[in-house]
Coordinates of C-alpha atoms in Angstrom, one line a residue:
Chain X
M1 CA -74.0 89.8 122.5
N2 CA -74.1 92.5 123.6
F3 CA -71.3 95.2 123.2
S4 CA -69.7 97.0 126.7
T5 CA -70.3 100.4 127.3
D6 CA -67.4 101.0 130.3
V7 CA -65.9 104.5 129.2
Q8 CA -62.8 103.6 131.2
A9 CA -62.2 99.8 129.7
S10 CA -63.2 102.0 126.0
I11 CA -60.5 104.1 126.7
M12 CA -58.3 101.6 127.7
A13 CA -58.7 99.4 124.4
I14 CA -57.8 102.2 122.5
L15 CA -54.8 103.8 124.9
P16 CA -51.8 102.7 122.4
E17 CA -53.5 105.0 119.5
I18 CA -54.4 107.7 121.4
L19 CA -50.3 107.8 123.1
M20 CA -49.7 107.3 119.3
T21 CA -51.6 110.4 118.0
V22 CA -49.9 112.3 120.9
L23 CA -46.4 111.3 120.0
A24 CA -47.2 112.3 116.2
I25 CA -48.3 115.0 117.0
A26 CA -45.0 115.9 119.2
V27 CA -43.3 115.1 116.6
L28 CA -44.5 117.6 113.8
A29 CA -44.6 119.9 116.5
L30 CA -41.0 119.5 117.2
D31 CA -39.9 119.6 113.6
L32 CA -40.7 123.2 114.0
V33 CA -40.2 124.1 116.8
W34 CA -36.0 122.6 116.1
S35 CA -33.3 123.8 114.4
R36 CA -32.1 121.8 111.2
A37 CA -29.4 119.9 113.1
R38 CA -31.2 119.3 116.4
R39 CA -33.7 117.6 113.8
R40 CA -31.4 114.4 113.4
D41 CA -32.6 113.7 116.5
L42 CA -36.2 113.4 115.7
G43 CA -35.4 109.9 114.8
Y44 CA -34.8 108.7 118.8
V45 CA -38.2 110.9 119.4
A46 CA -40.2 109.0 117.4
G47 CA -38.8 106.0 117.4
F48 CA -38.0 105.6 121.8
G49 CA -41.7 106.8 122.1
L50 CA -42.7 104.0 120.0
L51 CA -41.2 101.9 121.7
A52 CA -41.9 103.1 124.9
V53 CA -45.8 103.0 124.0
A54 CA -44.8 98.6 123.1
L55 CA -44.0 98.8 126.8
I56 CA -47.2 100.6 128.1
V57 CA -48.9 98.0 126.0
L58 CA -47.0 95.0 127.2
L59 CA -47.3 95.9 131.2
V60 CA -51.0 97.7 131.4
G61 CA -52.6 96.8 127.7
G62 CA -54.1 93.6 128.6
P63 CA -57.6 92.8 128.2
P64 CA -60.5 94.4 131.1
G65 CA -61.9 90.8 131.6
D66 CA -62.3 87.3 130.3
E67 CA -65.8 87.6 128.5
T68 CA -66.4 88.4 125.0
S69 CA -69.4 91.2 125.9
D70 CA -66.5 92.5 127.8
Q71 CA -64.0 93.0 125.4
L72 CA -66.0 93.7 122.7
L73 CA -66.1 98.1 123.0
L74 CA -66.7 101.1 121.1
G75 CA -69.8 100.0 119.9
G76 CA -68.6 96.8 118.6
M77 CA -65.8 98.6 116.7
I78 CA -62.5 97.2 118.9
R79 CA -61.9 93.6 120.6
H80 CA -59.3 94.0 123.2
D81 CA -58.3 90.5 123.9
T82 CA -54.8 89.3 124.8
M83 CA -54.7 88.3 120.5
A84 CA -55.4 92.4 119.9
Q85 CA -52.1 93.0 122.7
I86 CA -49.9 90.5 121.1
F87 CA -50.4 92.1 117.3
R88 CA -50.1 95.4 118.8
V89 CA -46.7 95.1 120.5
M90 CA -44.7 93.4 117.9
V91 CA -46.9 96.2 115.4
I92 CA -45.4 99.3 117.6
V93 CA -42.2 97.6 118.3
A94 CA -41.8 97.3 114.5
G95 CA -42.4 101.1 113.7
G96 CA -39.8 102.1 116.6
L97 CA -37.5 100.4 114.7
S98 CA -38.2 101.8 111.7
C99 CA -37.9 104.8 112.8
L100 CA -34.2 104.5 114.6
L101 CA -33.3 102.6 110.9
T102 CA -34.2 105.8 109.3
M103 CA -32.5 107.8 111.2
G104 CA -29.3 106.4 108.6
V105 CA -31.3 107.4 105.5
S106 CA -29.7 111.0 104.5
R107 CA -32.1 112.6 102.9
L108 CA -35.1 111.4 105.2
N109 CA -33.8 111.6 108.9
V110 CA -34.3 115.1 109.3
R111 CA -37.9 115.1 108.2
G112 CA -40.4 115.3 111.2
D113 CA -43.4 114.6 108.7
F114 CA -41.3 111.5 107.3
Y115 CA -41.5 110.3 111.4
A116 CA -45.2 111.4 111.8
V117 CA -46.5 109.6 108.9
L118 CA -45.0 106.9 109.7
I119 CA -46.8 106.6 113.2
V120 CA -49.7 107.2 111.6
S121 CA -49.0 103.6 110.2
V122 CA -48.3 102.1 112.9
I123 CA -51.8 103.3 114.8
G124 CA -53.6 102.0 111.2
G125 CA -51.6 98.7 112.2
S126 CA -52.7 98.2 115.7
L127 CA -55.6 99.0 115.3
L128 CA -55.8 96.6 112.7
S129 CA -54.8 93.6 114.6
A130 CA -57.8 94.5 117.2
A131 CA -60.5 95.4 114.4
A132 CA -64.0 93.4 115.1
D133 CA -66.2 95.2 112.8
L134 CA -66.3 95.1 109.0
I135 CA -66.4 99.3 109.0
M136 CA -63.0 98.9 111.7
V137 CA -61.2 96.2 109.4
F138 CA -61.7 98.3 106.5
L139 CA -61.1 101.8 107.9
A140 CA -57.5 100.4 109.8
L141 CA -56.6 98.9 106.2
E142 CA -56.3 101.8 104.9
T143 CA -55.2 103.8 107.5
L144 CA -52.3 101.8 107.0
S145 CA -52.3 101.3 103.4
I146 CA -52.4 104.4 101.7
T147 CA -49.8 106.2 104.4
L148 CA -47.4 102.7 103.2
Y149 CA -48.4 104.0 99.2
L150 CA -46.8 107.5 100.2
L151 CA -43.9 106.4 102.3
A152 CA -42.7 103.8 99.7
G153 CA -42.8 107.3 97.1
Y154 CA -41.4 110.1 99.9
L155 CA -38.3 110.2 98.4
R156 CA -39.2 112.3 95.5
E157 CA -36.5 113.6 93.9
D158 CA -35.4 109.2 93.9
V159 CA -37.4 107.8 90.5
R160 CA -37.1 104.4 91.7
S161 CA -38.8 105.7 95.0
S162 CA -41.3 107.4 93.2
E163 CA -42.3 104.4 90.9
A164 CA -42.2 102.1 93.4
G165 CA -44.8 103.8 95.9
L166 CA -47.2 104.3 92.4
K167 CA -46.7 100.6 92.5
Y168 CA -47.7 99.9 95.5
F169 CA -50.9 102.5 95.3
L170 CA -51.8 101.1 92.1
F171 CA -52.3 97.5 93.5
G172 CA -53.1 98.1 96.7
A173 CA -55.7 100.6 95.5
F174 CA -57.3 98.1 93.0
T175 CA -57.4 95.2 95.9
S176 CA -58.7 96.7 98.5
A177 CA -61.6 97.6 96.2
I178 CA -61.7 94.4 95.4
A179 CA -61.6 93.3 99.3
L180 CA -64.5 96.6 99.7
Y181 CA -66.7 95.0 97.5
G182 CA -66.5 91.5 99.5
L183 CA -67.3 93.3 102.9
S184 CA -70.2 94.8 101.2
L185 CA -71.9 91.6 100.4
L186 CA -71.3 90.3 103.9
Y187 CA -72.8 92.7 105.4
G188 CA -75.3 92.8 102.6
F189 CA -76.5 88.9 103.2
T190 CA -76.9 89.1 107.4
G191 CA -77.2 93.0 107.7
E192 CA -74.9 93.3 110.3
T193 CA -71.5 94.7 110.6
N194 CA -69.8 93.2 114.0
I195 CA -67.7 90.3 113.0
Y196 CA -68.9 88.4 115.7
R197 CA -72.3 89.1 115.0
V198 CA -72.0 88.4 110.5
G199 CA -70.5 85.0 111.8
R200 CA -73.9 84.1 113.6
A201 CA -76.1 85.3 111.1
L202 CA -74.4 83.6 108.2
A203 CA -73.9 80.6 110.4
T204 CA -78.0 80.5 110.3
G205 CA -78.6 82.1 107.6
G206 CA -79.2 79.1 105.0
L207 CA -77.1 80.9 102.1
G208 CA -75.8 77.7 100.6
D209 CA -71.8 78.0 99.8
A210 CA -71.8 79.9 96.7
P211 CA -73.1 83.3 97.9
V212 CA -70.5 82.9 100.6
V213 CA -67.8 81.5 98.3
L214 CA -67.8 84.7 96.4
A215 CA -67.7 86.8 99.4
L216 CA -64.9 84.7 100.6
G217 CA -62.9 84.7 97.3
L218 CA -63.0 88.9 97.1
I219 CA -61.8 89.6 100.3
T220 CA -59.3 86.5 100.1
V221 CA -57.8 89.2 97.3
G222 CA -57.5 92.3 99.9
F223 CA -55.9 89.9 102.5
G224 CA -53.4 88.7 100.0
F225 CA -52.2 91.3 98.6
K226 CA -51.7 93.0 102.1
V227 CA -49.9 89.8 103.7
S228 CA -48.2 89.6 99.8
A229 CA -49.3 85.9 99.0
V230 CA -48.7 84.3 95.9
P231 CA -51.2 85.1 93.4
F232 CA -51.6 88.8 94.8
H233 CA -47.7 89.0 94.9
F234 CA -46.5 91.1 91.8
W235 CA -46.1 94.5 93.3
T236 CA -43.5 92.7 96.4
P237 CA -40.0 92.3 95.0
D238 CA -40.2 95.9 92.5
V239 CA -41.7 97.8 95.5
Y240 CA -39.2 96.1 98.7
E241 CA -36.6 97.1 96.2
G242 CA -37.4 101.0 95.2
A243 CA -38.9 101.8 98.4
P244 CA -36.5 103.8 101.1
T245 CA -34.9 100.6 103.1
P246 CA -36.9 101.3 106.3
V247 CA -40.1 101.6 104.6
T248 CA -39.2 97.9 103.3
S249 CA -38.6 97.0 106.7
L250 CA -42.1 98.4 107.8
L251 CA -43.8 97.3 104.9
S252 CA -42.7 93.9 105.5
T253 CA -43.1 93.5 109.6
A254 CA -45.6 95.8 110.5
S255 CA -48.0 95.8 107.5
K256 CA -47.6 92.0 107.4
A257 CA -48.4 91.2 111.4
A258 CA -51.0 93.1 111.4
S259 CA -52.5 91.6 108.1
F260 CA -52.2 88.2 109.5
G261 CA -53.3 89.5 112.8
V262 CA -57.1 91.0 111.6
L263 CA -56.8 87.6 109.4
L264 CA -57.2 84.8 112.0
R265 CA -59.7 87.0 113.9
F266 CA -61.8 87.5 111.1
L267 CA -61.8 84.2 109.3
L268 CA -62.2 82.9 112.9
A269 CA -65.2 84.9 113.6
A270 CA -66.8 85.5 110.1
F271 CA -66.5 81.7 109.2
P272 CA -66.5 80.5 112.2
P273 CA -66.2 76.1 113.0
P274 CA -70.2 75.4 114.4
E275 CA -68.9 73.4 117.4
L276 CA -67.7 77.9 118.6
L277 CA -71.2 79.2 118.3
G278 CA -72.7 76.7 120.9
S279 CA -76.1 76.0 121.2
L280 CA -77.4 77.4 117.7
E281 CA -79.2 74.9 116.1
N282 CA -79.5 74.2 112.1
V283 CA -76.1 75.5 111.9
Q284 CA -73.6 75.6 108.4
D285 CA -70.0 75.3 108.2
Y286 CA -68.1 77.5 106.0
S287 CA -65.0 77.7 107.4
Q288 CA -64.2 74.2 105.6
L289 CA -64.1 76.8 102.8
W290 CA -61.5 78.6 103.6
V291 CA -59.3 76.1 105.2
Q292 CA -58.9 74.9 101.6
L293 CA -58.3 78.1 100.6
A294 CA -55.0 78.4 103.0
V295 CA -54.0 75.5 102.0
V296 CA -53.8 76.1 98.4
L297 CA -52.5 79.7 98.6
S298 CA -49.7 78.6 101.1
V299 CA -48.1 75.7 99.3
V300 CA -48.1 78.5 96.5
T301 CA -46.4 81.1 98.7
M302 CA -44.4 78.8 100.0
T303 CA -42.8 76.8 96.4
L304 CA -43.4 80.5 94.5
G305 CA -41.6 82.0 96.8
N306 CA -38.4 80.1 97.5
V307 CA -37.4 78.9 94.0
L308 CA -37.5 82.9 92.8
A309 CA -35.5 83.6 95.9
L310 CA -32.9 81.0 94.7
V311 CA -32.2 83.3 91.1
Q312 CA -32.1 86.7 92.8
T313 CA -28.9 88.6 93.1
N314 CA -30.0 92.1 94.5
I315 CA -30.6 91.6 98.3
K316 CA -33.2 93.5 98.6
R317 CA -35.3 91.5 95.8
L318 CA -33.9 88.2 97.7
L319 CA -35.0 89.3 101.4
A320 CA -38.8 90.3 99.5
Y321 CA -38.8 86.6 97.6
S322 CA -38.0 85.6 101.2
S323 CA -40.9 87.6 103.1
I324 CA -43.1 86.0 100.8
A325 CA -42.0 82.6 101.3
Q326 CA -42.1 83.2 105.1
A327 CA -46.1 84.6 104.4
G328 CA -46.4 81.2 102.7
Y329 CA -45.2 79.5 106.3
T330 CA -47.7 81.2 108.5
L331 CA -50.2 80.6 105.9
I332 CA -49.6 76.7 107.3
G333 CA -51.2 78.2 110.5
V334 CA -54.1 79.3 108.6
A335 CA -54.8 77.0 108.1
A336 CA -54.8 74.6 111.2
I337 CA -56.4 77.2 113.0
A338 CA -60.2 75.7 112.0
T339 CA -59.8 72.5 113.1
D340 CA -57.2 72.4 116.1
R341 CA -59.3 73.4 119.1
S342 CA -56.5 73.9 121.4
G343 CA -54.8 77.2 120.5
D344 CA -51.5 75.8 118.9
G345 CA -52.2 77.0 115.5
A346 CA -53.1 80.7 116.3
A347 CA -50.5 80.6 118.9
A348 CA -47.8 79.4 116.5
I349 CA -48.8 82.4 113.9
A350 CA -48.6 85.0 116.8
F351 CA -44.8 83.6 118.0
Y352 CA -44.2 83.4 114.1
M353 CA -44.5 86.6 113.7
F354 CA -43.0 88.2 116.7
M355 CA -39.8 86.8 115.3
Y356 CA -40.3 87.6 112.6
V357 CA -40.8 91.3 113.0
L358 CA -37.2 91.5 114.8
T359 CA -35.1 89.4 112.6
N360 CA -36.8 91.4 109.6
S361 CA -36.1 94.7 110.7
L362 CA -32.7 93.3 112.2
A363 CA -31.7 92.3 108.4
F364 CA -32.8 95.2 106.8
G365 CA -30.9 96.9 109.0
V366 CA -27.7 95.6 108.0
V367 CA -28.6 96.2 104.6
I368 CA -29.3 100.0 105.2
L369 CA -25.6 100.2 106.5
F370 CA -24.2 98.4 104.1
A371 CA -25.4 99.8 101.1
N372 CA -24.9 103.3 102.8
A373 CA -21.1 102.4 103.3
T374 CA -20.6 100.6 99.8
G375 CA -23.6 101.9 97.1
S376 CA -24.4 98.5 96.6
E377 CA -27.4 96.0 97.3
R378 CA -26.0 93.6 95.3
I379 CA -25.1 89.6 97.2
A380 CA -21.6 89.8 95.4
D381 CA -21.0 93.1 97.3
L382 CA -21.2 91.6 100.6
A383 CA -17.7 89.6 99.8
G384 CA -15.3 90.2 103.5
L385 CA -18.3 91.5 105.5
S386 CA -16.4 89.3 108.0
R387 CA -13.4 91.3 107.7
R388 CA -15.1 95.0 107.7
N389 CA -17.3 94.4 110.5
P390 CA -17.5 90.9 112.3
G391 CA -20.5 92.2 114.5
L392 CA -22.3 93.2 111.6
A393 CA -21.5 90.0 109.5
L394 CA -23.0 88.4 112.4
A395 CA -25.9 90.0 113.2
M396 CA -26.9 89.4 109.4
T397 CA -26.2 85.9 110.0
L398 CA -28.0 85.7 113.2
A399 CA -31.4 87.2 110.6
L400 CA -30.7 84.6 108.2
L401 CA -29.9 81.6 110.3
S402 CA -33.5 82.9 112.3
L403 CA -34.9 83.0 108.5
G404 CA -33.9 79.7 107.6
G405 CA -34.7 77.7 110.9
I406 CA -31.9 77.2 112.5
P407 CA -31.5 77.3 116.9
P408 CA -30.3 79.2 118.7
A409 CA -32.9 81.3 116.1
A410 CA -35.8 82.0 116.9
G411 CA -37.1 80.5 113.6
F412 CA -36.6 77.2 114.6
V413 CA -38.8 77.5 117.2
G414 CA -41.2 79.3 115.1
K415 CA -41.4 76.8 111.9
F416 CA -41.4 73.9 114.6
L417 CA -45.0 75.5 116.2
L418 CA -46.2 76.2 112.9
F419 CA -45.5 72.4 111.8
R420 CA -46.8 70.6 115.2
A421 CA -50.1 72.6 114.5
A422 CA -50.5 72.0 111.0
I423 CA -49.5 68.2 112.1
D424 CA -52.2 68.2 115.1
A425 CA -54.7 69.2 112.7
G426 CA -54.3 66.3 110.2
L427 CA -52.6 68.4 107.3
V428 CA -49.8 66.2 107.1
A429 CA -49.1 66.6 103.3
L430 CA -49.1 70.3 104.0
A431 CA -46.3 69.9 107.0
L432 CA -44.2 67.8 104.5
V433 CA -44.1 70.4 101.9
G434 CA -43.3 73.3 104.3
V435 CA -40.0 71.3 105.9
V436 CA -39.4 70.7 101.9
N437 CA -39.3 74.6 101.5
V438 CA -37.4 74.7 104.3
I439 CA -34.7 73.0 102.9
I440 CA -34.8 74.7 100.0
G441 CA -34.4 78.1 101.7
L442 CA -31.7 77.0 103.8
Y443 CA -29.6 77.0 100.8
Y444 CA -29.6 81.1 99.3
Y445 CA -29.8 81.8 103.0
L446 CA -26.3 80.2 103.6
V447 CA -25.0 81.0 100.5
I448 CA -25.1 84.6 101.9
V449 CA -23.8 83.5 104.8
K450 CA -20.7 82.0 102.6
V451 CA -20.3 85.2 100.5
M452 CA -20.1 87.0 104.1
Y453 CA -17.8 85.3 105.7
M454 CA -15.3 82.8 102.9
E455 CA -14.9 85.1 100.1
R456 CA -12.0 87.8 99.9
S457 CA -12.9 91.3 98.3
P458 CA -10.5 94.1 97.3
D459 CA -11.9 96.3 100.2
E460 CA -11.6 94.8 103.0
D461 CA -9.5 97.1 104.8
Q462 CA -12.5 99.6 104.7
P463 CA -14.8 99.1 107.9
I464 CA -18.3 99.9 107.6
P465 CA -19.1 102.6 110.8
V466 CA -22.3 101.7 112.3
S467 CA -23.7 104.8 113.6
T468 CA -25.5 105.0 117.5
P469 CA -28.9 104.5 116.5
Y470 CA -27.9 101.5 114.8
T471 CA -26.9 100.0 117.3
W472 CA -29.5 100.5 119.5
A473 CA -32.2 98.8 116.7
L474 CA -29.8 96.0 115.7
G475 CA -29.0 96.1 119.8
I476 CA -32.6 95.5 120.1
A477 CA -33.6 93.0 117.0
A478 CA -30.6 90.8 117.6
A479 CA -31.0 90.4 121.2
G480 CA -34.8 89.7 120.9
V481 CA -33.6 87.1 118.2
L482 CA -31.6 85.4 120.4
L483 CA -33.8 85.9 123.4
L484 CA -36.8 84.2 121.8
G485 CA -35.0 81.2 120.0
T486 CA -33.5 80.6 124.0
I487 CA -34.9 81.5 127.4
L488 CA -38.1 83.2 126.2
V489 CA -39.6 81.0 124.3
T490 CA -41.7 79.4 127.6
P491 CA -43.2 83.1 128.0
L492 CA -43.6 83.9 124.6
V493 CA -45.5 80.6 123.7
E494 CA -48.0 80.9 126.9
W495 CA -48.8 84.5 126.6
A496 CA -49.7 83.1 122.4
T497 CA -51.8 80.5 123.2
E498 CA -53.8 82.5 126.3
A499 CA -54.1 84.5 123.3
A500 CA -55.0 82.7 121.0
Q501 CA -57.6 80.5 123.5
S502 CA -59.5 84.0 123.9
L503 CA -59.4 83.7 119.6
Y504 CA -61.5 80.6 120.2
V505 CA -64.5 82.6 122.8
L506 CA -66.5 84.1 120.3
L507 CA -70.2 84.5 121.9
Chain W
M1 CA -90.6 99.8 94.1
V2 CA -87.8 99.0 92.4
P3 CA -86.4 95.7 93.8
L4 CA -82.9 95.0 95.2
W5 CA -81.8 92.8 93.0
M6 CA -81.9 95.8 90.2
Y7 CA -79.4 97.8 92.3
L8 CA -77.7 95.0 92.6
M9 CA -76.9 94.1 89.5
V10 CA -76.3 98.3 88.9
A11 CA -73.4 97.6 91.4
A12 CA -72.2 94.8 89.7
S13 CA -72.0 96.2 86.4
L14 CA -70.5 99.1 86.9
F15 CA -68.0 97.0 89.5
C16 CA -67.0 94.6 86.4
I17 CA -66.6 97.8 84.3
G18 CA -64.1 98.9 86.8
V19 CA -61.9 96.2 87.4
Y20 CA -62.1 96.5 82.7
G21 CA -60.9 99.7 83.2
V22 CA -58.4 98.8 85.3
L23 CA -57.0 95.7 83.5
A24 CA -57.0 97.2 80.1
R25 CA -56.5 100.7 80.0
R26 CA -52.7 101.8 80.4
N27 CA -52.9 105.3 81.9
A28 CA -52.3 105.7 85.5
I29 CA -54.8 108.1 85.8
A30 CA -57.3 105.9 84.2
I31 CA -56.6 102.9 85.9
L32 CA -56.9 105.2 89.1
M33 CA -60.8 106.0 87.4
G34 CA -61.6 102.8 87.8
I35 CA -60.6 102.2 91.1
E36 CA -63.7 105.1 91.7
L37 CA -65.9 103.0 90.0
M38 CA -65.5 100.1 91.8
L39 CA -65.8 102.2 95.1
N40 CA -69.0 103.9 94.1
A41 CA -70.2 100.8 92.8
V42 CA -69.4 98.8 96.6
N43 CA -71.5 102.4 97.7
I44 CA -74.5 101.1 95.8
N45 CA -74.2 98.1 97.7
L46 CA -74.3 99.5 101.0
V47 CA -76.9 101.5 100.9
A48 CA -79.5 99.6 99.0
F49 CA -78.6 97.1 101.2
W50 CA -79.0 99.4 104.5
R51 CA -82.2 100.6 102.8
Y52 CA -83.8 97.4 102.0
Q53 CA -82.8 95.0 105.0
T54 CA -81.8 97.6 107.9
P55 CA -83.4 100.8 107.2
L56 CA -83.3 101.1 111.0
A57 CA -80.1 100.2 112.2
L58 CA -77.7 103.6 110.5
S59 CA -74.2 100.6 110.2
G60 CA -74.4 100.7 106.4
Q61 CA -75.3 104.4 105.5
A62 CA -72.1 104.9 107.8
F63 CA -69.8 102.6 106.5
A64 CA -71.4 104.5 102.6
A65 CA -69.5 107.3 104.4
F66 CA -66.6 106.4 105.1
V67 CA -66.0 104.5 102.1
F68 CA -66.7 107.9 100.8
V69 CA -63.4 109.3 103.1
V70 CA -60.8 106.3 102.1
A71 CA -61.7 107.2 98.6
A72 CA -60.7 110.7 98.9
A73 CA -58.0 110.1 100.3
E74 CA -56.8 107.5 98.7
A75 CA -57.2 109.7 94.9
A76 CA -55.2 112.4 96.8
V77 CA -52.5 110.2 98.1
G78 CA -52.8 108.7 94.3
L79 CA -52.7 111.8 92.3
A80 CA -49.8 113.2 94.1
L81 CA -47.5 109.8 93.5
I82 CA -49.0 110.0 89.7
I83 CA -48.1 113.6 89.2
N84 CA -44.4 113.3 91.1
I85 CA -43.8 110.4 88.3
Y86 CA -44.5 112.8 85.2
R87 CA -42.9 115.5 86.7
R88 CA -39.9 113.3 87.0
R89 CA -40.4 110.9 83.7
Q90 CA -42.5 113.1 81.6
T91 CA -45.0 109.5 81.4
V92 CA -48.0 108.7 83.3
I93 CA -48.2 105.0 80.9
A94 CA -48.2 102.5 83.8
E95 CA -46.2 100.5 81.5
D96 CA -43.5 103.1 80.4
V97 CA -42.8 103.5 84.3
D98 CA -40.0 100.1 84.5
L99 CA -36.8 100.6 86.3
L100 CA -38.2 98.4 88.2
K101 CA -38.7 95.4 86.4
W102 CA -42.0 94.1 87.1

């Protein structure tokens, strides 16, 4: 397997990152030149800048050819395929929406440095979606993580934000060191750093199960932390609650989507099912190891996430446990990708993450507006929201329906695709556990809807104003959730299926 | 020449000491030191594997160099966060940082 050295294709492969680097520098420069009053508009530059980059990726970010050897660029560091494109679009959109949401946080919205760090974080996520080398996976993961530690602790005067930053940092640095040890073992076993070459060397190396289980287990700790799978989820509720809400939104969308993107690619390439390797002889199959791991993680994660979400009273903590449960649903798809060769599993994950990014940005946007107006994040205080601002209550309802999986919101299609992929892959029991969990989840999502619409509150005559950047952010997210659940289902599923098929081409 | 497994044993012991440090120490600075030990264990692994298995390809060394850089960035960010907490709360004991329940 050779790497392409085509210069133009190489530049195109990292075009989004180049554009975002320019954008980050531009934001810092404007921060220097603009007066304090004008700096309030920095969020527009950063937010719409990122959304424009996402549009460029959508239009011209496709792969240079169908052969893997054309797609592995820059010394094999990057694989520029359709899967990378689709995950890049969602990560960058999530970043853009977070920038717009930041404009409502009074101590952050005039700080160009905050937007610049946020953009660098998105660069990390975008690179992670395309990483095809152990070194690149590690570097992109850390670019994403280290900037997120900073962002979580950015409100230095706020003790809770500092505390969230510290906790996230201690957990994150610990788990990424463990994962790194696993990566170093993989390099040692095979002598290669490109994950596709690692996969081939591992399959023909005759190592036996024990060393591979060790490496896989260590690496799972790192990825499990990033997607907040149980038992690596302890940090999630605390950090979500303490971090500035736009950062929480970014954590739960971009960081999680990019991690799932790299997880799919990494597992399929480094521990491939033998049929994908073609004509090699004496091939060992390690894929069942991670399938079993994903099944166990998935069941534990969605059950624990949903059960703990039932007793929450703070809306940000509830969304944190809900996001743990959503990671559990997505892991169903991860368990399905090894046996299901049609690409349905990987396509379902791509679709699910796409709609999840928009849904969670929508939910967190409403939470920020509500917290700014009332100073409260308690679920009980949402009472009467439908009378204080009907549009806002409707947007929140749409987000909750999508998370719960009720049509016409996009979550319904996403869950349907995931469960279908699991059944196609022969994991019927897993799909059943998923369905039971969706029903548990519906309870606490619908309770919030009930509080917003049915319960009365003494503050009902005080409307909640929505500023212009929020109209944009919430409008884009809400339109996305609604369209992805109705007329855009087919195009996105087709795109995701094409992406999934490119993932299975390993040679 | 010293066999490869000896290097790997040193790295594995160092890694375990680091993990023990992270789990057993209460001081945030000491936890950070444990994490640095783990990263150094990884570097010993990488360089030993490179020297014994693929001395002609530079990828192992390059990997180790990137680990240095990232470890430095991580330490800088971590110390900044710890100092900030210390200024607010006058403590660096991880258990005392408990406004948000674990």
